[in-house]
């Protein structure tokens, strides 16, 4: 009975169980797979993040929505950063893998290529990395996930107005995608009456010198304090480094980085965060929440700088999955077009409050921006900007940072109940010529003190105007850069003092005082010691004089031996023959020999000897002229030559005066051409060693530099004129230009005097140098004597044979 009941229950329940199993199998059979291609540079940071983020986002999505009948799968391809490889990969995925959508396009060129391919195949392209460009609006099948460029332009303009500025300088990367993505910002500046006073463009190949020159031109033309930067992260690093060298990163200047620049910017160890101090950046706002932190930490290994791309990838993956599910409920032959229309009707609720993405046209727009700046080695959010139904910076967030952006005013010092203005003075800190200018740091007070001739003149001239002086060391390059730094840092520096030559180029940036030193350049050389009435012996040394005299006599003797038996002019008494020997030998000095030679051997000897005499007399004349006549050196009339000569001598921390003197001592320098103050200093140190041979007024002397229009240059010039008329300047010069004890001066003078002896000896011709001539002459003499002896022997044998 029990078995019968069990069979009856099974029989009744079997249809129900069969129906449920059939339904489950039917559900499995109805699951739809939608393939999507991911074409990015998998070797780049952004490409790796997108690949990982899409996989994790889809996994999370279907874990939560496991009842969905559709499943989106991603097929990744590596473009290696090459637009042509990306185009080939997309074409292959569409034809062979039957993908219904493509995620990719990391550059403007790549976006245009892929958009053209998608238009032909009717497959949507979704880009998270392509720049915002008006030229992409014509592609209907291209969907961009990007920040709102109009909102960004309004935010940057509003920030500039909040800084009470009406002009900017725009610095951008010289590439098509960067130029095109800047267009909307420039148009908004024009609409809001923010004038662009200067522009500069740089490419990846731009060097540091080119960047610095362009920055100088921009600031010279525009005189603005606000710089808007739109370029890649590698160029930004180099640009800010150059700006720091020029003093453009100091307080009083504002640098604003656009959203695209900030999106590609990564703070890393190799980047100089010190150069980023005070830089403000706009960036798409990704609210921090537990959900987004959990997701981005898994996707990017906690790289917080890249959480934006992870969040965007999560948004696009969710939109794709939802669109695929809704599309599956419709019946359409063209799946790609249906998917595109479904996505256009989508919106995305972010991982946290405030991270929503809206579809506007063919773009997923993120309209909220965060404004950040650098503090120490970290970035700090100083405000938010949103543009929906209204536009305005959130003042409650921005209020805490407005003080950091104010341009500074002059500082004043309270002293004895009176207000005393502080004059901030830049001073070259190289200490190359300490008697002119020198900087020292007091280790106890931490205050810099300046000394030297230039400093004493400046203190004396500025004293009547009741200024408290603050000396600031300058170590950042040439005096041209010093002039430029002073002109661009009106809120930080007031003057510059030192051995600064007045030039027309520097006068474009600053106001100079009257010169307080002698004007012009001169020539300095070693003072030669006089040798009295015997100076005509100097060209040859003793050994050469003796050798020359010996060969003059030897030539006369040999010619007499050869000629006396056949030439009547060499015959006579022994006294007459001795005189003719000496006369003939020494008369060859001036080629005055009158005797006619008969023998060919004697003629050959005289020809060889006259060649030697010609070389000797030419060498003598040339050496006598060069050693006893100071050459007139043509002065270079360009002041830049003199300053370059000085810079070449200022090596390391060595005293330039000693470097000049040493160069003259060891023969490295024969003359020094430089400005008169440096030469006067050398003459003061070594009055008995050196002499100034010429001078010319081709430079303008040293002057003090002040901010343009400050009025101090005129007042100080008046004081300089007073000091010159009273003779005070000359007294100061004597005190500083002869600041060596007598022992050192005497020692240095003795060194140079001993150098004169060595120098004169080294300038003389020696027998060793001309021994080749005497070897030739000696060989000729030996040959002639040998031939004469052979001839005499033959004559003797002939006479003996005839006798017998």
PDB file of N, CA and C in Angstrom, residues 260-339:
ATOM      1  N   UNK A 260      43.002  68.637 -18.761  1.00  0.00           N
ATOM      2  CA  UNK A 260      43.680  67.598 -19.528  1.00  0.00           C
ATOM      3  C   UNK A 260      45.124  67.438 -19.071  1.00  0.00           C
ATOM      4  N   UNK A 261      45.787  68.542 -18.771  1.00  0.00           N
ATOM      5  CA  UNK A 261      47.156  68.461 -18.254  1.00  0.00           C
ATOM      6  C   UNK A 261      47.190  67.698 -16.936  1.00  0.00           C
ATOM      7  N   UNK A 262      46.262  67.999 -16.053  1.00  0.00           N
ATOM      8  CA  UNK A 262      46.228  67.342 -14.742  1.00  0.00           C
ATOM      9  C   UNK A 262      45.843  65.873 -14.857  1.00  0.00           C
ATOM     10  N   UNK A 263      44.999  65.529 -15.832  1.00  0.00           N
ATOM     11  CA  UNK A 263      44.569  64.131 -15.978  1.00  0.00           C
ATOM     12  C   UNK A 263      45.724  63.224 -16.366  1.00  0.00           C
ATOM     13  N   UNK A 264      46.706  63.782 -17.084  1.00  0.00           N
ATOM     14  CA  UNK A 264      47.855  62.985 -17.513  1.00  0.00           C
ATOM     15  C   UNK A 264      49.055  63.166 -16.598  1.00  0.00           C
ATOM     16  N   UNK A 265      48.845  63.897 -15.512  1.00  0.00           N
ATOM     17  CA  UNK A 265      49.979  64.239 -14.656  1.00  0.00           C
ATOM     18  C   UNK A 265      50.060  63.266 -13.488  1.00  0.00           C
ATOM     19  N   UNK A 266      51.268  62.736 -13.265  1.00  0.00           N
ATOM     20  CA  UNK A 266      51.496  61.813 -12.155  1.00  0.00           C
ATOM     21  C   UNK A 266      52.609  62.384 -11.283  1.00  0.00           C
ATOM     22  N   UNK A 267      52.376  62.504 -10.004  1.00  0.00           N
ATOM     23  CA  UNK A 267      53.399  62.954  -9.075  1.00  0.00           C
ATOM     24  C   UNK A 267      54.297  61.762  -8.738  1.00  0.00           C
ATOM     25  N   UNK A 268      55.566  61.869  -9.101  1.00  0.00           N
ATOM     26  CA  UNK A 268      56.485  60.757  -8.860  1.00  0.00           C
ATOM     27  C   UNK A 268      57.754  61.267  -8.202  1.00  0.00           C
ATOM     28  N   UNK A 269      58.601  60.350  -7.791  1.00  0.00           N
ATOM     29  CA  UNK A 269      59.792  60.712  -7.035  1.00  0.00           C
ATOM     30  C   UNK A 269      60.770  61.542  -7.860  1.00  0.00           C
ATOM     31  N   UNK A 270      60.817  61.246  -9.177  1.00  0.00           N
ATOM     32  CA  UNK A 270      61.802  61.943  -9.991  1.00  0.00           C
ATOM     33  C   UNK A 270      61.370  63.365 -10.302  1.00  0.00           C
ATOM     34  N   UNK A 271      60.140  63.689 -10.070  1.00  0.00           N
ATOM     35  CA  UNK A 271      59.659  65.040 -10.382  1.00  0.00           C
ATOM     36  C   UNK A 271      59.937  65.975  -9.214  1.00  0.00           C
ATOM     37  N   UNK A 272      60.406  67.159  -9.527  1.00  0.00           N
ATOM     38  CA  UNK A 272      60.749  68.127  -8.489  1.00  0.00           C
ATOM     39  C   UNK A 272      59.486  68.785  -7.957  1.00  0.00           C
ATOM     40  N   UNK A 273      59.009  68.293  -6.829  1.00  0.00           N
ATOM     41  CA  UNK A 273      57.789  68.875  -6.259  1.00  0.00           C
ATOM     42  C   UNK A 273      58.033  70.297  -5.784  1.00  0.00           C
ATOM     43  N   UNK A 274      59.299  70.646  -5.552  1.00  0.00           N
ATOM     44  CA  UNK A 274      59.592  72.018  -5.147  1.00  0.00           C
ATOM     45  C   UNK A 274      59.237  73.000  -6.250  1.00  0.00           C
ATOM     46  N   UNK A 275      59.371  72.558  -7.509  1.00  0.00           N
ATOM     47  CA  UNK A 275      59.015  73.418  -8.635  1.00  0.00           C
ATOM     48  C   UNK A 275      57.516  73.604  -8.753  1.00  0.00           C
ATOM     49  N   UNK A 276      56.728  72.749  -8.095  1.00  0.00           N
ATOM     50  CA  UNK A 276      55.270  72.800  -8.222  1.00  0.00           C
ATOM     51  C   UNK A 276      54.614  73.670  -7.161  1.00  0.00           C
ATOM     52  N   UNK A 277      55.390  74.229  -6.248  1.00  0.00           N
ATOM     53  CA  UNK A 277      54.795  75.007  -5.180  1.00  0.00           C
ATOM     54  C   UNK A 277      54.003  76.180  -5.753  1.00  0.00           C
ATOM     55  N   UNK A 278      52.735  76.287  -5.359  1.00  0.00           N
ATOM     56  CA  UNK A 278      51.898  77.392  -5.815  1.00  0.00           C
ATOM     57  C   UNK A 278      51.197  77.149  -7.129  1.00  0.00           C
ATOM     58  N   UNK A 279      51.381  75.993  -7.750  1.00  0.00           N
ATOM     59  CA  UNK A 279      50.706  75.672  -9.008  1.00  0.00           C
ATOM     60  C   UNK A 279      49.282  75.190  -8.709  1.00  0.00           C
ATOM     61  N   UNK A 280      48.313  75.711  -9.466  1.00  0.00           N
ATOM     62  CA  UNK A 280      46.905  75.350  -9.287  1.00  0.00           C
ATOM     63  C   UNK A 280      46.471  74.513 -10.479  1.00  0.00           C
ATOM     64  N   UNK A 281      45.728  73.456 -10.221  1.00  0.00           N
ATOM     65  CA  UNK A 281      45.270  72.598 -11.298  1.00  0.00           C
ATOM     66  C   UNK A 281      43.780  72.315 -11.224  1.00  0.00           C
ATOM     67  N   UNK A 282      43.127  72.302 -12.395  1.00  0.00           N
ATOM     68  CA  UNK A 282      41.724  71.865 -12.507  1.00  0.00           C
ATOM     69  C   UNK A 282      41.712  70.384 -12.869  1.00  0.00           C
ATOM     70  N   UNK A 283      40.824  69.625 -12.223  1.00  0.00           N
ATOM     71  CA  UNK A 283      40.776  68.193 -12.459  1.00  0.00           C
ATOM     72  C   UNK A 283      39.357  67.697 -12.257  1.00  0.00           C
ATOM     73  N   UNK A 284      38.941  66.733 -13.092  1.00  0.00           N
ATOM     74  CA  UNK A 284      37.597  66.167 -12.947  1.00  0.00           C
ATOM     75  C   UNK A 284      37.439  65.604 -11.538  1.00  0.00           C
ATOM     76  N   UNK A 285      36.290  65.900 -10.959  1.00  0.00           N
ATOM     77  CA  UNK A 285      36.053  65.554  -9.554  1.00  0.00           C
ATOM     78  C   UNK A 285      35.580  64.111  -9.440  1.00  0.00           C
ATOM     79  N   UNK A 286      36.345  63.322  -8.706  1.00  0.00           N
ATOM     80  CA  UNK A 286      35.951  61.951  -8.385  1.00  0.00           C
ATOM     81  C   UNK A 286      35.817  61.875  -6.873  1.00  0.00           C
ATOM     82  N   UNK A 287      34.577  61.915  -6.345  1.00  0.00           N
ATOM     83  CA  UNK A 287      34.392  61.932  -4.889  1.00  0.00           C
ATOM     84  C   UNK A 287      34.980  60.680  -4.245  1.00  0.00           C
ATOM     85  N   UNK A 288      35.577  60.866  -3.097  1.00  0.00           N
ATOM     86  CA  UNK A 288      36.173  59.753  -2.366  1.00  0.00           C
ATOM     87  C   UNK A 288      35.108  59.129  -1.463  1.00  0.00           C
ATOM     88  N   UNK A 289      34.853  57.829  -1.660  1.00  0.00           N
ATOM     89  CA  UNK A 289      33.912  57.094  -0.820  1.00  0.00           C
ATOM     90  C   UNK A 289      34.460  55.695  -0.617  1.00  0.00           C
ATOM     91  N   UNK A 290      33.843  54.958   0.252  1.00  0.00           N
ATOM     92  CA  UNK A 290      34.318  53.595   0.524  1.00  0.00           C
ATOM     93  C   UNK A 290      34.188  52.726  -0.727  1.00  0.00           C
ATOM     94  N   UNK A 291      33.092  52.927  -1.490  1.00  0.00           N
ATOM     95  CA  UNK A 291      32.904  52.132  -2.703  1.00  0.00           C
ATOM     96  C   UNK A 291      34.003  52.379  -3.721  1.00  0.00           C
ATOM     97  N   UNK A 292      34.273  53.659  -3.982  1.00  0.00           N
ATOM     98  CA  UNK A 292      35.268  53.975  -5.010  1.00  0.00           C
ATOM     99  C   UNK A 292      36.674  53.649  -4.536  1.00  0.00           C
ATOM    100  N   UNK A 293      36.943  53.819  -3.244  1.00  0.00           N
ATOM    101  CA  UNK A 293      38.257  53.472  -2.733  1.00  0.00           C
ATOM    102  C   UNK A 293      38.502  51.972  -2.833  1.00  0.00           C
ATOM    103  N   UNK A 294      37.459  51.177  -2.536  1.00  0.00           N
ATOM    104  CA  UNK A 294      37.600  49.726  -2.639  1.00  0.00           C
ATOM    105  C   UNK A 294      37.853  49.311  -4.088  1.00  0.00           C
ATOM    106  N   UNK A 295      37.095  49.907  -5.002  1.00  0.00           N
ATOM    107  CA  UNK A 295      37.249  49.531  -6.399  1.00  0.00           C
ATOM    108  C   UNK A 295      38.594  49.963  -6.972  1.00  0.00           C
ATOM    109  N   UNK A 296      38.959  51.249  -6.775  1.00  0.00           N
ATOM    110  CA  UNK A 296      40.197  51.744  -7.367  1.00  0.00           C
ATOM    111  C   UNK A 296      41.425  51.121  -6.731  1.00  0.00           C
ATOM    112  N   UNK A 297      41.351  50.767  -5.460  1.00  0.00           N
ATOM    113  CA  UNK A 297      42.509  50.132  -4.828  1.00  0.00           C
ATOM    114  C   UNK A 297      42.770  48.764  -5.431  1.00  0.00           C
ATOM    115  N   UNK A 298      41.700  48.047  -5.779  1.00  0.00           N
ATOM    116  CA  UNK A 298      41.861  46.736  -6.412  1.00  0.00           C
ATOM    117  C   UNK A 298      42.336  46.913  -7.858  1.00  0.00           C
ATOM    118  N   UNK A 299      41.760  47.897  -8.548  1.00  0.00           N
ATOM    119  CA  UNK A 299      42.059  48.066  -9.973  1.00  0.00           C
ATOM    120  C   UNK A 299      43.441  48.642 -10.213  1.00  0.00           C
ATOM    121  N   UNK A 300      43.924  49.509  -9.350  1.00  0.00           N
ATOM    122  CA  UNK A 300      45.164  50.234  -9.627  1.00  0.00           C
ATOM    123  C   UNK A 300      46.210  50.057  -8.556  1.00  0.00           C
ATOM    124  N   UNK A 301      46.022  49.102  -7.680  1.00  0.00           N
ATOM    125  CA  UNK A 301      46.982  48.896  -6.599  1.00  0.00           C
ATOM    126  C   UNK A 301      47.184  50.173  -5.797  1.00  0.00           C
ATOM    127  N   UNK A 302      46.101  50.857  -5.542  1.00  0.00           N
ATOM    128  CA  UNK A 302      46.079  52.041  -4.668  1.00  0.00           C
ATOM    129  C   UNK A 302      46.848  53.218  -5.239  1.00  0.00           C
ATOM    130  N   UNK A 303      46.973  53.316  -6.555  1.00  0.00           N
ATOM    131  CA  UNK A 303      47.560  54.506  -7.153  1.00  0.00           C
ATOM    132  C   UNK A 303      46.476  55.576  -7.237  1.00  0.00           C
ATOM    133  N   UNK A 304      46.441  56.489  -6.266  1.00  0.00           N
ATOM    134  CA  UNK A 304      45.327  57.424  -6.146  1.00  0.00           C
ATOM    135  C   UNK A 304      45.271  58.404  -7.312  1.00  0.00           C
ATOM    136  N   UNK A 305      46.438  58.661  -7.951  1.00  0.00           N
ATOM    137  CA  UNK A 305      46.424  59.589  -9.069  1.00  0.00           C
ATOM    138  C   UNK A 305      45.620  59.064 -10.253  1.00  0.00           C
ATOM    139  N   UNK A 306      45.392  57.755 -10.317  1.00  0.00           N
ATOM    140  CA  UNK A 306      44.717  57.163 -11.477  1.00  0.00           C
ATOM    141  C   UNK A 306      43.305  56.702 -11.166  1.00  0.00           C
ATOM    142  N   UNK A 307      42.757  57.062 -10.008  1.00  0.00           N
ATOM    143  CA  UNK A 307      41.411  56.592  -9.657  1.00  0.00           C
ATOM    144  C   UNK A 307      40.352  57.139 -10.607  1.00  0.00           C
ATOM    145  N   UNK A 308      40.674  58.255 -11.285  1.00  0.00           N
ATOM    146  CA  UNK A 308      39.719  58.848 -12.214  1.00  0.00           C
ATOM    147  C   UNK A 308      39.413  57.881 -13.366  1.00  0.00           C
ATOM    148  N   UNK A 309      40.450  57.313 -13.979  1.00  0.00           N
ATOM    149  CA  UNK A 309      40.229  56.407 -15.092  1.00  0.00           C
ATOM    150  C   UNK A 309      39.534  55.122 -14.640  1.00  0.00           C
ATOM    151  N   UNK A 310      39.832  54.682 -13.425  1.00  0.00           N
ATOM    152  CA  UNK A 310      39.146  53.492 -12.902  1.00  0.00           C
ATOM    153  C   UNK A 310      37.657  53.765 -12.732  1.00  0.00           C
ATOM    154  N   UNK A 311      37.343  54.940 -12.178  1.00  0.00           N
ATOM    155  CA  UNK A 311      35.938  55.288 -11.977  1.00  0.00           C
ATOM    156  C   UNK A 311      35.211  55.444 -13.308  1.00  0.00           C
ATOM    157  N   UNK A 312      35.874  56.081 -14.291  1.00  0.00           N
ATOM    158  CA  UNK A 312      35.256  56.238 -15.604  1.00  0.00           C
ATOM    159  C   UNK A 312      35.059  54.877 -16.278  1.00  0.00           C
ATOM    160  N   UNK A 313      36.055  53.994 -16.143  1.00  0.00           N
ATOM    161  CA  UNK A 313      35.929  52.658 -16.729  1.00  0.00           C
ATOM    162  C   UNK A 313      34.770  51.901 -16.100  1.00  0.00           C
ATOM    163  N   UNK A 314      34.596  52.056 -14.791  1.00  0.00           N
ATOM    164  CA  UNK A 314      33.475  51.415 -14.103  1.00  0.00           C
ATOM    165  C   UNK A 314      32.154  51.947 -14.643  1.00  0.00           C
ATOM    166  N   UNK A 315      32.103  53.264 -14.878  1.00  0.00           N
ATOM    167  CA  UNK A 315      30.879  53.875 -15.400  1.00  0.00           C
ATOM    168  C   UNK A 315      30.547  53.363 -16.798  1.00  0.00           C
ATOM    169  N   UNK A 316      31.550  53.330 -17.693  1.00  0.00           N
ATOM    170  CA  UNK A 316      31.316  52.884 -19.064  1.00  0.00           C
ATOM    171  C   UNK A 316      30.934  51.411 -19.086  1.00  0.00           C
ATOM    172  N   UNK A 317      31.589  50.583 -18.259  1.00  0.00           N
ATOM    173  CA  UNK A 317      31.261  49.158 -18.207  1.00  0.00           C
ATOM    174  C   UNK A 317      29.816  48.953 -17.751  1.00  0.00           C
ATOM    175  N   UNK A 318      29.397  49.709 -16.756  1.00  0.00           N
ATOM    176  CA  UNK A 318      28.024  49.594 -16.260  1.00  0.00           C
ATOM    177  C   UNK A 318      27.019  50.044 -17.307  1.00  0.00           C
ATOM    178  N   UNK A 319      27.317  51.134 -18.008  1.00  0.00           N
ATOM    179  CA  UNK A 319      26.418  51.632 -19.051  1.00  0.00           C
ATOM    180  C   UNK A 319      26.312  50.617 -20.181  1.00  0.00           C
ATOM    181  N   UNK A 320      27.458  50.040 -20.563  1.00  0.00           N
ATOM    182  CA  UNK A 320      27.445  49.033 -21.627  1.00  0.00           C
ATOM    183  C   UNK A 320      26.608  47.812 -21.237  1.00  0.00           C
ATOM    184  N   UNK A 321      26.806  47.333 -20.010  1.00  0.00           N
ATOM    185  CA  UNK A 321      26.084  46.145 -19.558  1.00  0.00           C
ATOM    186  C   UNK A 321      24.579  46.405 -19.492  1.00  0.00           C
ATOM    187  N   UNK A 322      24.195  47.563 -18.983  1.00  0.00           N
ATOM    188  CA  UNK A 322      22.774  47.914 -18.910  1.00  0.00           C
ATOM    189  C   UNK A 322      22.179  48.080 -20.306  1.00  0.00           C
ATOM    190  N   UNK A 323      22.937  48.721 -21.179  1.00  0.00           N
ATOM    191  CA  UNK A 323      22.447  48.916 -22.550  1.00  0.00           C
ATOM    192  C   UNK A 323      22.296  47.580 -23.265  1.00  0.00           C
ATOM    193  N   UNK A 324      23.221  46.668 -23.037  1.00  0.00           N
ATOM    194  CA  UNK A 324      23.140  45.346 -23.652  1.00  0.00           C
ATOM    195  C   UNK A 324      21.904  44.590 -23.164  1.00  0.00           C
ATOM    196  N   UNK A 325      21.597  44.720 -21.875  1.00  0.00           N
ATOM    197  CA  UNK A 325      20.436  44.026 -21.316  1.00  0.00           C
ATOM    198  C   UNK A 325      19.138  44.608 -21.889  1.00  0.00           C
ATOM    199  N   UNK A 326      19.049  45.938 -21.962  1.00  0.00           N
ATOM    200  CA  UNK A 326      17.832  46.555 -22.496  1.00  0.00           C
ATOM    201  C   UNK A 326      17.687  46.290 -23.987  1.00  0.00           C
ATOM    202  N   UNK A 327      18.836  46.240 -24.690  1.00  0.00           N
ATOM    203  CA  UNK A 327      18.799  45.976 -26.118  1.00  0.00           C
ATOM    204  C   UNK A 327      18.289  44.560 -26.403  1.00  0.00           C
ATOM    205  N   UNK A 328      18.596  43.619 -25.496  1.00  0.00           N
ATOM    206  CA  UNK A 328      18.181  42.229 -25.713  1.00  0.00           C
ATOM    207  C   UNK A 328      16.670  42.076 -25.690  1.00  0.00           C
ATOM    208  N   UNK A 329      15.968  43.035 -25.070  1.00  0.00           N
ATOM    209  CA  UNK A 329      14.514  42.982 -25.009  1.00  0.00           C
ATOM    210  C   UNK A 329      13.862  43.463 -26.302  1.00  0.00           C
ATOM    211  N   UNK A 330      14.709  44.095 -27.159  1.00  0.00           N
ATOM    212  CA  UNK A 330      14.191  44.609 -28.419  1.00  0.00           C
ATOM    213  C   UNK A 330      14.569  43.655 -29.549  1.00  0.00           C
ATOM    214  N   UNK A 331      13.854  43.725 -30.594  1.00  0.00           N
ATOM    215  CA  UNK A 331      14.166  42.913 -31.774  1.00  0.00           C
ATOM    216  C   UNK A 331      14.703  43.837 -32.852  1.00  0.00           C
ATOM    217  N   UNK A 332      15.970  43.673 -33.178  1.00  0.00           N
ATOM    218  CA  UNK A 332      16.598  44.535 -34.185  1.00  0.00           C
ATOM    219  C   UNK A 332      17.704  43.757 -34.868  1.00  0.00           C
ATOM    220  N   UNK A 333      17.823  43.958 -36.164  1.00  0.00           N
ATOM    221  CA  UNK A 333      18.857  43.254 -36.910  1.00  0.00           C
ATOM    222  C   UNK A 333      20.220  43.895 -36.691  1.00  0.00           C
ATOM    223  N   UNK A 334      20.250  45.234 -36.561  1.00  0.00           N
ATOM    224  CA  UNK A 334      21.522  45.932 -36.377  1.00  0.00           C
ATOM    225  C   UNK A 334      21.769  46.118 -34.884  1.00  0.00           C
ATOM    226  N   UNK A 335      22.508  45.211 -34.311  1.00  0.00           N
ATOM    227  CA  UNK A 335      22.755  45.238 -32.860  1.00  0.00           C
ATOM    228  C   UNK A 335      23.582  46.449 -32.465  1.00  0.00           C
ATOM    229  N   UNK A 336      24.603  46.799 -33.301  1.00  0.00           N
ATOM    230  CA  UNK A 336      25.488  47.915 -32.948  1.00  0.00           C
ATOM    231  C   UNK A 336      24.741  49.234 -32.875  1.00  0.00           C
ATOM    232  N   UNK A 337      23.887  49.513 -33.887  1.00  0.00           N
ATOM    233  CA  UNK A 337      23.115  50.757 -33.861  1.00  0.00           C
ATOM    234  C   UNK A 337      22.149  50.781 -32.694  1.00  0.00           C
ATOM    235  N   UNK A 338      21.526  49.652 -32.430  1.00  0.00           N
ATOM    236  CA  UNK A 338      20.618  49.557 -31.291  1.00  0.00           C
ATOM    237  C   UNK A 338      21.363  49.809 -29.991  1.00  0.00           C
ATOM    238  N   UNK A 339      22.577  49.275 -29.885  1.00  0.00           N
ATOM    239  CA  UNK A 339      23.392  49.488 -28.689  1.00  0.00           C
ATOM    240  C   UNK A 339      23.758  50.959 -28.539  1.00  0.00           C
TER     241      UNK A 339
END
